[in-house]
mmCIF file of C-alpha atoms in Angstrom:
data_model
loop_
_atom_site.group_PDB
_atom_site.id
_atom_site.type_symbol
_atom_site.label_atom_id
_atom_site.label_comp_id
_atom_site.label_asym_id
_atom_site.label_seq_id
_atom_site.Cartn_x
_atom_site.Cartn_y
_atom_site.Cartn_z
ATOM 1 C CA UNK A 1 0.046 0.080 -0.067
ATOM 2 C CA UNK A 2 1.740 3.202 -1.382
ATOM 3 C CA UNK A 3 -1.207 5.576 -1.350
ATOM 4 C CA UNK A 4 -2.391 7.593 1.565
ATOM 5 C CA UNK A 5 -5.890 6.936 2.921
ATOM 6 C CA UNK A 6 -7.811 9.692 4.604
ATOM 7 C CA UNK A 7 -10.616 9.770 6.957
ATOM 8 C CA UNK A 8 -12.581 11.787 9.356
ATOM 9 C CA UNK A 9 -13.341 11.509 13.070
ATOM 10 C CA UNK A 10 -15.553 13.640 15.183
ATOM 11 C CA UNK A 11 -16.413 13.647 18.937
ATOM 12 C CA UNK A 12 -18.149 16.336 20.779
ATOM 13 C CA UNK A 13 -16.811 19.582 19.223
ATOM 14 C CA UNK A 14 -13.400 18.038 17.869
ATOM 15 C CA UNK A 15 -12.805 17.242 14.224
ATOM 16 C CA UNK A 16 -9.851 14.976 13.110
ATOM 17 C CA UNK A 17 -8.780 14.702 9.642
ATOM 18 C CA UNK A 18 -6.560 11.749 9.569
ATOM 19 C CA UNK A 19 -4.162 10.557 6.724
ATOM 20 C CA UNK A 20 -2.761 6.814 7.220
ATOM 21 C CA UNK A 21 -0.066 5.597 4.875
ATOM 22 C CA UNK A 22 2.311 2.469 5.285
ATOM 23 C CA UNK A 23 5.222 3.491 7.501
ATOM 24 C CA UNK A 24 7.010 2.840 10.866
ATOM 25 C CA UNK A 25 4.436 3.834 13.239
ATOM 26 C CA UNK A 26 5.041 7.566 13.360
ATOM 27 C CA UNK A 27 1.989 9.743 14.512
ATOM 28 C CA UNK A 28 2.088 13.326 13.770
ATOM 29 C CA UNK A 29 -0.678 15.730 14.922
ATOM 30 C CA UNK A 30 -0.826 19.473 13.820
ATOM 31 C CA UNK A 31 2.879 19.008 12.861
ATOM 32 C CA UNK A 32 3.865 17.779 16.243
ATOM 33 C CA UNK A 33 4.578 14.254 17.457
ATOM 34 C CA UNK A 34 2.020 12.278 19.376
ATOM 35 C CA UNK A 35 4.038 12.545 22.681
ATOM 36 C CA UNK A 36 4.211 16.224 22.468
ATOM 37 C CA UNK A 37 0.596 16.792 21.499
ATOM 38 C CA UNK A 38 -0.795 14.565 24.110
ATOM 39 C CA UNK A 39 1.427 14.444 27.057
ATOM 40 C CA UNK A 40 -0.836 12.348 29.153
ATOM 41 C CA UNK A 41 -0.545 8.678 28.449
ATOM 42 C CA UNK A 42 -4.095 7.986 28.975
ATOM 43 C CA UNK A 43 -4.797 10.042 25.552
ATOM 44 C CA UNK A 44 -1.767 8.305 23.799
ATOM 45 C CA UNK A 45 -3.371 5.158 24.765
ATOM 46 C CA UNK A 46 -6.849 6.168 23.385
ATOM 47 C CA UNK A 47 -5.181 7.159 20.203
ATOM 48 C CA UNK A 48 -3.228 3.740 19.739
ATOM 49 C CA UNK A 49 -6.250 1.650 20.546
ATOM 50 C CA UNK A 50 -7.195 0.993 16.876
ATOM 51 C CA UNK A 51 -3.482 -0.353 16.126
ATOM 52 C CA UNK A 52 -3.385 -2.428 19.244
ATOM 53 C CA UNK A 53 -6.621 -4.037 18.557
ATOM 54 C CA UNK A 54 -5.833 -4.876 14.965
ATOM 55 C CA UNK A 55 -2.169 -5.868 15.716
ATOM 56 C CA UNK A 56 -0.825 -3.201 13.375
ATOM 57 C CA UNK A 57 1.315 -1.152 15.908
ATOM 58 C CA UNK A 58 4.302 0.405 14.198
ATOM 59 C CA UNK A 59 3.020 -0.546 10.512
ATOM 60 C CA UNK A 60 1.289 2.959 9.682
ATOM 61 C CA UNK A 61 2.430 6.548 9.840
ATOM 62 C CA UNK A 62 -0.451 8.889 10.785
ATOM 63 C CA UNK A 63 -0.804 12.647 9.850
ATOM 64 C CA UNK A 64 -3.602 14.405 11.456
ATOM 65 C CA UNK A 65 -5.158 17.731 11.577
ATOM 66 C CA UNK A 66 -7.128 18.261 14.988
ATOM 67 C CA UNK A 67 -9.379 21.080 15.518
ATOM 68 C CA UNK A 68 -11.980 22.233 18.101
ATOM 69 C CA UNK A 69 -13.220 20.599 21.357
ATOM 70 C CA UNK A 70 -10.993 19.622 24.455
ATOM 71 C CA UNK A 71 -8.101 17.089 24.979
ATOM 72 C CA UNK A 72 -10.314 14.213 25.499
ATOM 73 C CA UNK A 73 -12.603 14.848 22.606
ATOM 74 C CA UNK A 74 -9.756 15.303 20.193
ATOM 75 C CA UNK A 75 -8.210 12.102 21.134
ATOM 76 C CA UNK A 76 -11.460 10.153 20.795
ATOM 77 C CA UNK A 77 -12.034 11.927 17.405
ATOM 78 C CA UNK A 78 -8.563 11.008 16.315
ATOM 79 C CA UNK A 79 -9.168 7.288 17.486
ATOM 80 C CA UNK A 80 -12.390 7.132 15.322
ATOM 81 C CA UNK A 81 -10.431 8.856 12.379
ATOM 82 C CA UNK A 82 -7.700 6.039 12.536
ATOM 83 C CA UNK A 83 -10.230 3.262 12.901
ATOM 84 C CA UNK A 84 -12.191 4.356 9.836
ATOM 85 C CA UNK A 85 -8.832 4.996 7.871
ATOM 86 C CA UNK A 86 -7.614 1.389 8.654
ATOM 87 C CA UNK A 87 -11.111 0.070 7.624
ATOM 88 C CA UNK A 88 -10.458 1.676 4.112
ATOM 89 C CA UNK A 89 -6.813 0.089 3.876
ATOM 90 C CA UNK A 90 -8.101 -3.465 4.461
ATOM 91 C CA UNK A 91 -11.737 -3.950 5.129
ATOM 92 C CA UNK A 92 -11.811 -7.732 5.383
ATOM 93 C CA UNK A 93 -8.932 -7.891 8.030
ATOM 94 C CA UNK A 94 -9.642 -4.930 10.313
ATOM 95 C CA UNK A 95 -13.397 -4.086 10.157
ATOM 96 C CA UNK A 96 -14.905 -6.878 12.331
ATOM 97 C CA UNK A 97 -12.032 -6.414 14.973
ATOM 98 C CA UNK A 98 -12.607 -2.802 15.049
ATOM 99 C CA UNK A 99 -16.337 -3.006 15.163
ATOM 100 C CA UNK A 100 -16.474 -5.491 17.919
ATOM 101 C CA UNK A 101 -14.072 -3.168 19.785
ATOM 102 C CA UNK A 102 -16.625 -0.248 19.138
ATOM 103 C CA UNK A 103 -14.074 1.950 17.440
ATOM 104 C CA UNK A 104 -16.340 2.609 14.277
ATOM 105 C CA UNK A 105 -19.170 3.896 16.162
ATOM 106 C CA UNK A 106 -19.271 7.847 16.294
ATOM 107 C CA UNK A 107 -20.264 8.903 19.877
ATOM 108 C CA UNK A 108 -23.122 11.315 19.219
ATOM 109 C CA UNK A 109 -23.463 12.790 22.744
ATOM 110 C CA UNK A 110 -23.255 16.459 22.801
ATOM 111 C CA UNK A 111 -23.689 19.169 25.528
ATOM 112 C CA UNK A 112 -27.387 20.078 25.989
ATOM 113 C CA UNK A 113 -27.945 23.732 25.371
ATOM 114 C CA UNK A 114 -28.531 26.065 28.257
ATOM 115 C CA UNK A 115 -32.241 27.096 28.541
ATOM 116 C CA UNK A 116 -33.431 30.754 29.153
ATOM 117 C CA UNK A 117 -34.489 31.336 32.760
ATOM 118 C CA UNK A 118 -32.429 28.731 34.169
ATOM 119 C CA UNK A 119 -28.710 28.530 35.249
ATOM 120 C CA UNK A 120 -27.909 25.431 33.211
ATOM 121 C CA UNK A 121 -29.536 22.855 30.801
ATOM 122 C CA UNK A 122 -31.606 21.143 33.434
ATOM 123 C CA UNK A 123 -30.896 22.981 36.590
ATOM 124 C CA UNK A 124 -33.351 25.519 37.981
ATOM 125 C CA UNK A 125 -32.935 28.530 40.148
ATOM 126 C CA UNK A 126 -33.731 27.819 43.785
ATOM 127 C CA UNK A 127 -37.423 28.036 44.400
ATOM 128 C CA UNK A 128 -38.679 30.246 47.252
ATOM 129 C CA UNK A 129 -42.045 30.025 48.620
ATOM 130 C CA UNK A 130 -41.933 33.176 50.457
#
């Protein structure tokens, strides 16, 4: 596989444009290495999960553009993007494993909007009888 496969991953407000090609396992996010962009090992683990599940760690180079959201949302958006890209690389080999691991499902949970006359989405101001 010489060509680059691209995919899109989203989570909350984060969007990840992912480009995967055969290589030696380098992950570059917004021009910075994975360890520099996600110093927390938990987030590094989330990003590497699709490779661990499919047993392809160190076989693909990933270039990603991340935008919006917070750190965890970005990490999970990148995970979805990588999983989708791996699916395009070899559907028969990776799709079933990624699907059973739940990495091909877009987590659609979003923040509920704040309503007028209330301090939050569901929270009400304290009720006073007198």
